[in-house]
Amino acid sequence: MIRTKSLQFTYHDTKNRTFCFPDIDLPSKEDILVLGPSGVGKTTLLHLLAGLLPPKEGDVFIANTCLNTLTRKQLDYFIGQNIGLIFQRAYFIRSLSLLENLTLRERLSKKKSDRYRKEELITQLGLLDLQNKRVYQLSEGQQQRLSIALGVIHKPKVILADEPTSNLDDTNCEKVISLLKKEAQSCKSNLVIVTHDKRVKSHFDNHISL
Amino acid sequence: MLYLAYKNLISKPLNTILSVSLLLLSISLTTFVLQVRNQLNQHLENNTKPFDMVIGAKGSPLQLVLSSVLHIDDPTGNIPLDEALKITKNPMVKETIPISYGDNYRGYRILGTSNEYLDKYDATLQEGKLYEKPFEVVIGNEVAKKINLQIGDTFTSAHGLAENGLETHDEKPFMVTGILKPTGAIIDHLIITNLQSIWEVHEHNDEHNHHEEEHEEQREITSLLVKFRNPLGALQMSRRINEKTTMQAALPKFEIERLMRLLGIGFRTINGIAIAILLVAGLSIFINLIKTVRERKQELALLRTYGANTFQLIKLVFLEALFLSLLGSILGWVLGRISIWFFSAFTENIYRYHFVFSFPTNKELLILILVILTTFLAAILASLPLFKLNVSKTISDV
């Protein structure tokens, strides 16, 4: 469940841009697509939802918890437990292997290492043969799939994807979208995708535009 | 976390090797110097403790102490026995031990002395019996081991103190009657007999040139070791002997202190270099960590989106620092001990003195703590940016 109320954010940089966001009210298990051209604050909204930025005005509720009321420590713990972020550009720990990256993610979310789930997940994503490879040895498509795995391995309540398809061709774009939807379904989580990619639009019923 | 820290270090081996080897070099130098200084000091103190004063021929007082007490230098000359014995009568003197030497067997000195000499070093027999007649000797434990002499063996001495001396006293062989227990003191490296043996060897040797009757009066010894009732007596008396007689008095304690002061300059220089290297090592670790934090900013931000808190990131930096400092310190300590071992083989050959392996001392633990504190300081400075890490911005900056 995701709910936002009169959310506002201001960047304290040279431009002092202020963004006002429409309220979102998303029941459990439903997906939503956030559309809009570059620079309207899509990523900002995503980071507000992920608890990485504190809103200037308004509140974010995830699974009935108001993020603003949490202490820093509680927030970190909450993020580890409930948020799965998937970035436009894939980030990993370069010194670790694919499997070690997944294990680290599990550890930090304070969830038990589940070998079976990891194997199932990387098999689904076609990464099983690469599990002991260093992440920088993977191709871009493989990295993007690993990024999805890292976003869902700990069964978060909310999966937040930032332009997950913008660097991909049509075939891979389809694949990634269906993978995300499938994982969101199996984790019973909300999926929020922010994108300016028109190809994604047809796959989702709920849209908001910024 | 520990695994990640380890992996991070392994992934940039050159930086890690640089930091660790600087630390290693510094630690091995300091522990080496510390050990040599400690052991040497203890060795010198233990061996000079039994005596307050040495009386010998005029010359360098340090040389007199080195030769007569520590048995490493050449003696300054001989003094007449009867003149030396006058000292014994002084009421301040508790006891005196005459020693005389001039011969060696395969580099080990043959020392003519009285039985009290053995008591001074608490030397007791391991097997056999004490010498009774001239030309009977007891040998120190190291001597027995190194040149494999056993009870009943005979040998002839070589004139002088140099190994392989040209002239040997073939006519009068010495016989081993006893072997001493190891004492850890200089006595382990000596061949001990009574004064009579030494005199007789040389009488025999000089027979062709001298008249018989001269010998009785001209008995000479190398030096007289003196123990006072009251250590203050030593100062007074040494002054008097040095001014009034043809002999020289030297105070071992004073001379050894002087020697250690002279050596101290060398030790301090090496220590200074070691500390300089330690500072560079600390700087290198600091740079290493700062680079980690900067280059891995995005990875660290990523960890934050995984639910890691700032404290956990700092822990990661600290673990890397701790790993570096422990690895450097332990390897450095091992290298220091290995150098002691090599150095020992060298001193064993030349000075008949070897260093022993010892477990970490308090001072060395102190150095370890100092090193860890230094690296922690580096880690604290390096992790300051983590407090201000803007996760959102770092993650979205491409």
XYZ file of C-alpha atoms in Angstrom:
608
model
C 0.000 0.000 0.000
C 1.354 3.382 -0.959
C -0.274 6.682 -0.075
C 1.059 10.203 -0.415
C -0.481 13.435 0.766
C 0.304 16.865 -0.719
C 3.897 15.942 -1.275
C 6.366 18.738 -1.989
C 10.103 18.854 -2.394
C 12.593 21.650 -2.902
C 16.192 21.275 -4.051
C 18.471 23.713 -2.291
C 20.796 24.216 -5.222
C 21.350 27.116 -7.616
C 17.943 26.698 -9.267
C 15.933 26.143 -6.075
C 13.440 24.018 -7.965
C 10.294 23.070 -6.090
C 8.195 20.083 -7.100
C 4.605 19.480 -6.102
C 3.345 15.962 -6.605
C -0.205 14.706 -7.092
C -1.491 12.490 -4.309
C -1.121 8.792 -4.839
C -3.362 6.188 -3.231
C -2.385 2.709 -4.297
C -3.911 -0.362 -2.642
C -1.805 -3.472 -2.065
C -0.644 -5.550 -5.009
C -1.488 -2.875 -7.548
C 0.971 -1.383 -10.006
C 1.379 2.159 -11.135
C 3.248 3.892 -13.887
C 4.552 7.422 -13.380
C 5.038 9.150 -16.698
C 6.535 12.455 -17.629
C 9.320 14.112 -19.586
C 12.803 14.572 -18.126
C 13.232 17.074 -15.343
C 9.718 17.029 -13.890
C 10.879 15.230 -10.753
C 10.108 11.591 -11.512
C 13.250 10.347 -9.814
C 12.676 12.765 -6.966
C 9.254 11.277 -6.373
C 10.715 7.797 -6.424
C 13.385 8.725 -3.859
C 10.731 10.346 -1.677
C 8.755 7.104 -1.800
C 11.928 5.128 -1.050
C 12.681 7.258 1.996
C 15.988 8.438 0.525
C 14.835 12.075 0.547
C 12.817 13.764 3.282
C 9.827 15.618 1.829
C 9.575 19.349 2.428
C 5.826 19.158 2.836
C 3.390 16.288 3.046
C 3.623 12.668 4.077
C 4.491 9.325 2.559
C 2.723 6.236 3.880
C 4.014 2.816 2.970
C 2.277 -0.223 4.422
C 0.509 2.120 6.832
C 3.752 3.531 8.141
C 4.369 7.225 7.831
C 8.027 7.559 6.788
C 8.382 11.067 8.286
C 7.685 9.815 11.782
C 10.502 7.272 11.782
C 13.885 7.968 13.356
C 16.902 7.702 11.109
C 17.720 4.255 12.358
C 14.144 3.038 12.064
C 13.990 4.459 8.568
C 17.149 2.626 7.494
C 15.687 -0.572 8.859
C 12.355 0.093 7.174
C 14.052 0.712 3.828
C 16.019 -2.520 4.130
C 12.873 -4.479 4.873
C 10.291 -2.967 2.577
C 11.822 -1.117 -0.335
C 13.284 -2.606 -3.472
C 14.948 -0.063 -5.739
C 15.854 -0.725 -9.327
C 17.966 1.931 -10.979
C 18.208 3.162 -14.520
C 21.899 2.495 -14.416
C 22.845 -0.713 -12.676
C 24.795 -0.315 -9.434
C 26.616 -3.155 -7.748
C 29.451 -3.851 -5.379
C 32.213 -4.380 -7.884
C 34.460 -6.464 -5.700
C 31.791 -9.091 -5.122
C 30.389 -11.782 -7.385
C 26.812 -11.868 -8.604
C 25.736 -14.298 -5.898
C 27.629 -12.415 -3.183
C 25.850 -9.215 -4.181
C 22.522 -10.938 -3.661
C 23.607 -12.361 -0.308
C 24.791 -8.942 0.846
C 21.410 -7.471 -0.082
C 19.651 -10.154 1.951
C 21.927 -9.659 4.931
C 21.413 -5.913 5.006
C 17.648 -6.299 4.936
C 18.093 -8.435 8.067
C 16.351 -11.307 6.347
C 17.524 -14.871 6.442
C 19.690 -15.981 3.570
C 17.436 -18.174 1.482
C 19.505 -20.274 -0.891
C 16.498 -21.745 -2.594
C 14.953 -18.374 -3.337
C 18.223 -17.005 -4.694
C 18.672 -19.966 -6.989
C 15.088 -19.814 -8.184
C 15.398 -16.120 -8.849
C 18.629 -16.219 -10.800
C 17.387 -19.233 -12.737
C 14.282 -17.288 -13.732
C 16.458 -14.399 -14.804
C 18.803 -16.692 -16.730
C 21.816 -15.819 -14.593
C 22.432 -19.214 -13.005
C 25.599 -19.971 -14.979
C 27.017 -16.571 -14.116
C 26.445 -16.655 -10.356
C 30.138 -16.697 -9.445
C 31.163 -14.131 -12.047
C 32.206 -10.654 -11.037
C 29.480 -8.158 -11.845
C 31.647 -6.111 -14.196
C 32.082 -9.203 -16.342
C 28.376 -9.231 -17.140
C 26.808 -7.725 -20.252
C 24.494 -4.743 -19.939
C 21.373 -6.872 -20.319
C 22.629 -9.299 -17.696
C 23.436 -6.428 -15.366
C 19.938 -5.039 -15.772
C 18.486 -8.434 -14.878
C 20.754 -8.689 -11.832
C 19.590 -5.226 -10.846
C 15.999 -6.533 -10.868
C 17.059 -9.543 -8.807
C 18.659 -7.219 -6.246
C 15.457 -5.177 -6.152
C 13.208 -8.114 -5.312
C 15.374 -10.712 -3.542
C 14.221 -9.650 -0.081
C 10.512 -9.652 -0.984
C 9.900 -5.938 -0.426
C 6.428 -4.462 0.026
C 7.207 -1.885 -2.623
C 9.297 -2.262 -5.775
C 10.418 1.079 -7.187
C 11.928 1.075 -10.660
C 13.576 4.136 -12.159
C 13.593 4.046 -15.964
C 14.281 0.308 -16.021
C 13.838 0.066 -19.781
C 15.355 3.191 -21.213
C 18.612 1.550 -22.265
C 17.030 -1.588 -23.630
C 15.833 -2.632 -27.074
C 12.207 -3.635 -27.669
C 12.664 -7.331 -26.968
C 14.545 -6.774 -23.733
C 12.124 -4.046 -22.740
C 9.208 -6.509 -22.999
C 11.168 -9.076 -21.018
C 12.051 -6.686 -18.238
C 8.507 -5.405 -17.874
C 7.009 -8.867 -17.666
C 9.722 -9.931 -15.214
C 9.005 -6.965 -12.972
C 5.266 -7.640 -13.066
C 5.804 -11.308 -12.324
C 8.114 -10.633 -9.408
C 5.805 -7.993 -7.992
C 3.003 -10.506 -8.159
C 4.944 -13.279 -6.485
C 6.161 -10.945 -3.724
C 2.644 -9.470 -3.378
C 4.140 -6.022 -3.618
C 3.326 -2.718 -5.244
C 5.284 -1.958 -8.355
C 5.999 1.679 -9.164
C 7.751 2.416 -12.427
C 8.740 5.918 -13.382
C 9.610 6.334 -17.003
C 9.317 8.473 -20.104
C 9.393 5.324 -22.180
C 6.130 5.140 -24.152
C 6.597 1.423 -24.811
C 5.821 0.616 -21.195
C 2.512 2.466 -21.121
C 0.351 -0.271 -22.648
C 1.339 -2.782 -19.954
C -0.184 -0.881 -17.034
C -3.677 0.272 -16.212
C -2.789 2.849 -13.561
C -0.936 5.912 -14.815
C -0.175 9.271 -13.396
C 1.553 11.994 -15.324
C 3.739 14.692 -13.866
C 30.668 -6.969 6.303
C 34.007 -8.507 7.204
C 33.939 -10.431 3.968
C 33.096 -7.310 2.005
C 35.959 -5.399 3.633
C 38.326 -8.210 2.768
C 37.032 -8.389 -0.814
C 37.365 -4.638 -1.212
C 41.013 -4.769 -0.179
C 41.760 -7.709 -2.431
C 40.163 -5.937 -5.373
C 42.877 -3.248 -5.304
C 45.944 -5.259 -4.400
C 48.514 -2.574 -5.244
C 47.185 -0.074 -2.715
C 46.867 -2.773 -0.119
C 50.379 -4.070 -0.723
C 51.816 -0.567 -0.441
C 50.114 0.154 2.875
C 50.878 -3.217 4.343
C 54.529 -3.221 3.313
C 55.151 0.265 4.693
C 53.630 -0.798 7.965
C 55.545 -4.051 7.872
C 58.843 -2.290 7.348
C 58.230 0.121 10.182
C 57.057 -2.512 12.640
C 59.865 -4.920 11.852
C 62.466 -2.181 12.315
C 61.075 -1.058 15.651
C 60.590 -4.512 17.082
C 64.038 -5.535 15.877
C 65.748 -2.579 17.534
C 63.663 -2.993 20.655
C 64.579 -6.633 20.963
C 68.278 -6.145 20.284
C 68.461 -3.295 22.741
C 66.559 -5.152 25.450
C 68.392 -8.401 25.112
C 71.781 -6.750 24.841
C 71.070 -4.598 27.847
C 69.925 -7.553 29.867
C 72.861 -9.635 28.775
C 75.319 -6.922 29.707
C 73.630 -6.227 33.011
C 73.387 -9.865 34.019
C 77.018 -10.497 33.296
C 78.431 -7.402 34.927
C 76.171 -7.467 37.980
C 78.348 -9.810 40.047
C 81.214 -7.319 40.100
C 81.529 -3.730 41.183
C 85.021 -3.093 39.908
C 87.656 -4.551 37.651
C 91.334 -3.935 38.182
C 93.688 -4.468 35.297
C 96.489 -2.923 33.360
C 96.284 0.691 32.257
C 94.390 1.298 29.052
C 90.829 1.877 28.029
C 88.436 1.209 30.911
C 85.765 0.008 28.493
C 88.213 -2.428 26.975
C 89.087 -3.724 30.413
C 85.452 -4.352 31.233
C 84.723 -5.895 27.859
C 87.664 -8.243 28.088
C 87.614 -9.228 31.743
C 83.897 -9.323 32.443
C 82.236 -9.953 29.100
C 85.146 -11.722 27.447
C 84.772 -10.128 24.051
C 87.686 -7.728 23.690
C 91.414 -8.284 24.111
C 92.812 -7.664 27.589
C 94.683 -4.450 28.276
C 97.688 -6.307 29.633
C 98.752 -8.042 32.810
C 99.196 -6.869 36.391
C 101.433 -8.353 39.107
C 99.514 -10.683 41.378
C 100.987 -9.451 44.628
C 100.090 -5.866 43.904
C 96.554 -6.836 43.017
C 96.220 -8.840 46.190
C 96.935 -5.762 48.280
C 93.511 -4.534 47.254
C 91.955 -7.619 48.763
C 93.063 -6.543 52.204
C 91.087 -3.312 52.086
C 88.165 -3.517 54.563
C 85.668 -2.147 52.050
C 86.290 -5.105 49.777
C 83.954 -8.045 50.215
C 85.685 -10.438 47.889
C 88.017 -10.554 44.924
C 88.429 -13.021 42.143
C 91.605 -13.065 40.097
C 91.356 -14.065 36.493
C 94.034 -14.763 33.994
C 93.933 -15.827 30.423
C 95.740 -15.639 27.191
C 94.898 -18.875 25.495
C 92.003 -20.311 23.603
C 90.815 -23.571 22.218
C 89.086 -23.223 18.856
C 88.048 -19.691 19.665
C 86.768 -20.398 23.176
C 88.727 -18.645 25.890
C 90.527 -20.579 28.557
C 90.106 -18.674 31.778
C 92.205 -19.278 34.829
C 90.407 -18.223 37.981
C 89.362 -19.282 41.456
C 86.356 -21.432 42.270
C 84.400 -18.404 43.461
C 84.076 -17.321 39.854
C 81.691 -20.193 39.190
C 79.620 -19.333 42.274
C 79.243 -15.761 41.068
C 77.292 -16.966 38.053
C 75.513 -19.706 39.975
C 77.161 -22.197 37.691
C 76.867 -25.794 38.782
C 78.116 -28.942 37.212
C 75.893 -30.846 34.857
C 78.206 -33.843 34.848
C 81.706 -34.718 35.883
C 83.629 -32.973 38.639
C 85.447 -29.726 39.228
C 89.067 -29.305 38.237
C 91.490 -30.178 41.013
C 94.913 -30.286 39.483
C 96.477 -27.968 36.952
C 95.471 -28.717 33.373
C 92.076 -29.954 34.362
C 89.202 -27.828 33.070
C 85.445 -27.531 33.286
C 83.726 -26.231 30.208
C 80.662 -24.082 29.698
C 77.583 -25.690 28.285
C 77.754 -23.940 24.909
C 81.378 -24.923 24.499
C 80.518 -28.557 25.098
C 77.694 -28.396 22.563
C 79.427 -26.403 19.861
C 82.768 -28.169 19.692
C 81.526 -31.438 21.060
C 83.916 -31.872 23.952
C 83.189 -34.581 26.461
C 84.502 -35.521 29.868
C 87.900 -37.095 29.601
C 88.682 -35.408 26.278
C 92.019 -33.664 26.054
C 93.013 -30.725 23.932
C 95.912 -28.363 23.581
C 95.398 -24.660 23.714
C 96.401 -22.120 21.130
C 98.335 -19.106 22.286
C 96.497 -15.825 22.204
C 92.815 -15.256 21.860
C 92.475 -15.570 18.101
C 91.028 -18.735 16.751
C 93.595 -20.703 14.721
C 96.474 -18.998 16.531
C 99.775 -19.935 15.000
C 101.447 -21.030 18.163
C 100.041 -23.967 20.094
C 101.127 -25.302 23.442
C 101.413 -28.852 22.245
C 103.343 -30.133 25.202
C 100.736 -29.604 27.871
C 97.258 -30.873 26.996
C 94.207 -29.866 29.038
C 91.706 -32.466 30.150
C 87.961 -31.921 30.545
C 86.753 -33.040 33.962
C 83.335 -31.420 34.050
C 80.627 -29.741 32.037
C 78.564 -26.910 33.504
C 74.812 -26.587 33.365
C 73.587 -23.855 31.017
C 73.342 -20.528 32.874
C 72.447 -18.122 30.080
C 75.446 -16.067 31.164
C 78.803 -15.569 29.520
C 80.234 -18.476 31.476
C 78.505 -20.857 29.042
C 81.091 -19.842 26.482
C 84.202 -20.246 28.618
C 86.670 -22.967 29.409
C 87.549 -22.617 33.070
C 90.560 -23.869 34.939
C 92.647 -22.734 37.903
C 95.241 -19.987 37.768
C 98.025 -22.491 38.163
C 97.283 -24.039 34.758
C 97.609 -20.743 32.974
C 100.869 -19.941 34.698
C 102.284 -23.339 33.988
C 101.406 -23.229 30.311
C 103.360 -20.058 29.919
C 106.224 -21.048 32.165
C 106.618 -24.070 30.027
C 106.465 -22.019 26.922
C 109.002 -19.478 28.113
C 111.431 -21.988 29.560
C 114.011 -21.423 26.891
C 114.285 -17.697 27.404
C 113.921 -17.099 31.109
C 115.530 -18.080 34.325
C 113.560 -20.364 36.611
C 113.796 -18.289 39.758
C 112.139 -15.226 38.284
C 108.764 -16.894 38.033
C 107.895 -17.127 41.691
C 107.950 -13.374 42.170
C 106.638 -12.370 38.798
C 103.295 -14.135 38.953
C 100.875 -12.097 36.920
C 97.165 -12.067 36.390
C 95.070 -10.368 33.712
C 92.715 -8.677 36.078
C 91.086 -8.765 39.466
C 87.310 -8.729 39.791
C 86.174 -6.958 42.949
C 82.934 -7.001 44.898
C 82.524 -4.344 47.570
C 80.588 -4.467 50.783
C 79.123 -1.131 49.907
C 78.873 -0.038 46.261
C 79.945 3.470 47.249
C 83.373 2.099 48.058
C 83.915 1.369 44.395
C 83.957 5.023 43.401
C 86.451 6.078 46.064
C 88.721 3.188 45.549
C 88.778 3.280 41.773
C 89.892 6.883 41.937
C 92.692 6.013 44.314
C 93.892 3.082 42.252
C 93.867 5.079 39.060
C 95.866 7.889 40.633
C 98.302 6.084 42.874
C 99.135 2.795 41.191
C 100.260 1.531 37.811
C 97.028 -0.388 37.599
C 93.669 0.708 36.337
C 90.297 0.312 37.981
C 87.108 0.335 35.943
C 83.507 0.171 37.076
C 81.529 -2.216 34.866
C 78.180 -0.626 35.591
C 79.444 2.776 34.592
C 81.250 1.528 31.484
C 78.251 -0.473 30.299
C 76.031 2.530 30.754
C 78.450 4.508 28.642
C 78.484 1.813 25.999
C 74.686 1.678 25.907
C 74.592 5.462 25.611
C 76.855 5.271 22.593
C 74.798 2.471 21.057
C 71.670 4.376 22.029
C 72.414 6.998 19.389
C 72.328 4.288 16.759
C 69.192 2.734 18.179
C 67.489 6.090 18.344
C 68.378 6.851 14.735
C 66.864 3.585 13.561
C 63.831 4.208 15.741
C 63.462 7.664 14.234
C 63.501 6.193 10.748
C 60.972 3.576 11.822
C 58.652 6.231 13.210
C 58.963 8.241 9.996
C 58.024 5.150 8.011
C 55.147 4.515 10.404
C 53.814 8.007 9.724
C 54.073 7.416 5.996
C 52.331 4.076 6.477
C 49.545 5.817 8.392
C 49.269 8.399 5.615
C 49.174 5.666 2.999
C 46.389 3.879 4.846
C 44.531 7.163 5.162
C 44.850 7.847 1.425
C 43.851 4.293 0.717
C 40.697 4.651 2.804
C 39.851 8.105 1.476
C 40.128 6.697 -2.029
C 37.874 3.828 -1.037
C 35.264 6.219 0.260
C 35.466 8.467 -2.797
C 35.667 5.842 -5.503
C 33.026 3.717 -3.884
C 30.705 6.548 -3.043
C 28.034 5.084 -5.259
C 28.517 1.622 -3.832
C 28.249 3.028 -0.338
C 25.104 4.929 -1.300
C 23.785 1.697 -2.775
C 24.367 -0.031 0.553
C 22.317 2.706 2.168
C 19.396 1.963 -0.171
C 19.797 -1.665 0.900
C 19.005 -0.553 4.431
C 22.560 -0.148 5.772
C 22.854 2.766 8.193
C 25.706 5.243 8.325
C 27.244 3.374 11.226
C 27.498 0.200 9.159
C 29.298 2.058 6.368
C 31.759 3.475 8.872
C 32.222 -0.004 10.247
C 33.155 -1.114 6.756
C 35.862 1.552 6.532
C 37.118 0.637 10.005
C 37.238 -3.031 9.191
C 39.361 -2.298 6.139
C 41.669 -0.167 8.272
C 41.891 -2.788 10.983
C 42.601 -5.464 8.443
C 45.470 -3.444 6.958
C 46.998 -2.572 10.308
C 46.774 -6.055 11.754
C 48.195 -7.662 8.644
C 51.059 -5.146 8.540
C 51.772 -5.454 12.247
C 51.778 -9.225 12.389
C 53.894 -9.623 9.270
C 56.205 -6.888 10.546
C 56.603 -8.599 13.888
C 57.393 -11.909 12.187
C 59.931 -10.196 9.930
C 61.479 -8.509 12.980
C 61.909 -11.877 14.686
C 63.360 -13.421 11.537
C 65.897 -10.575 11.353
C 66.798 -11.204 14.998
C 67.393 -14.803 14.097
C 69.732 -13.900 11.233
C 71.439 -11.250 13.329
C 71.864 -13.793 16.092
C 73.681 -16.203 13.800
C 76.029 -13.362 12.947
C 76.758 -12.300 16.532
C 77.105 -15.917 17.556
C 79.980 -16.251 15.112
C 81.757 -13.099 16.093
C 80.904 -12.376 19.716
C 79.860 -15.797 20.927
C 76.593 -14.261 21.851
C 73.221 -15.177 20.475
C 69.799 -13.629 20.791
C 66.833 -15.653 21.805
C 63.355 -15.738 20.388
C 60.883 -14.055 22.662
C 57.137 -13.708 22.615
C 55.602 -10.271 22.112
C 56.677 -7.980 24.905
C 54.592 -5.282 26.536
C 56.361 -2.609 24.549
C 55.606 -4.403 21.332
C 51.947 -4.662 22.281
C 52.096 -0.948 22.955
C 53.406 -0.405 19.420
C 50.574 -2.535 18.078
C 48.041 -0.449 19.982
C 49.723 2.702 18.685
C 49.509 1.425 15.114
C 45.858 0.494 15.496
C 45.107 3.893 17.010
C 46.893 5.572 14.094
C 44.895 3.603 11.552
C 41.692 4.292 13.451
C 42.468 7.982 13.312
C 42.972 7.582 9.565
C 39.680 5.683 9.387
C 37.801 8.362 11.331
C 39.106 11.104 9.047
C 38.347 9.026 5.989
C 34.784 8.266 7.070
C 33.808 11.875 7.804
C 32.264 12.294 4.308
C 29.983 9.354 5.039
C 28.005 11.424 7.523
C 27.093 13.840 4.776
C 26.524 11.229 2.085
C 23.547 12.311 -0.025
C 22.181 8.969 -1.119
C 19.591 10.300 -3.519
C 22.021 12.595 -5.297
C 24.859 10.072 -5.435
C 22.591 7.409 -6.858
C 21.078 9.623 -9.548
C 24.352 11.242 -10.648
C 25.425 9.426 -13.741
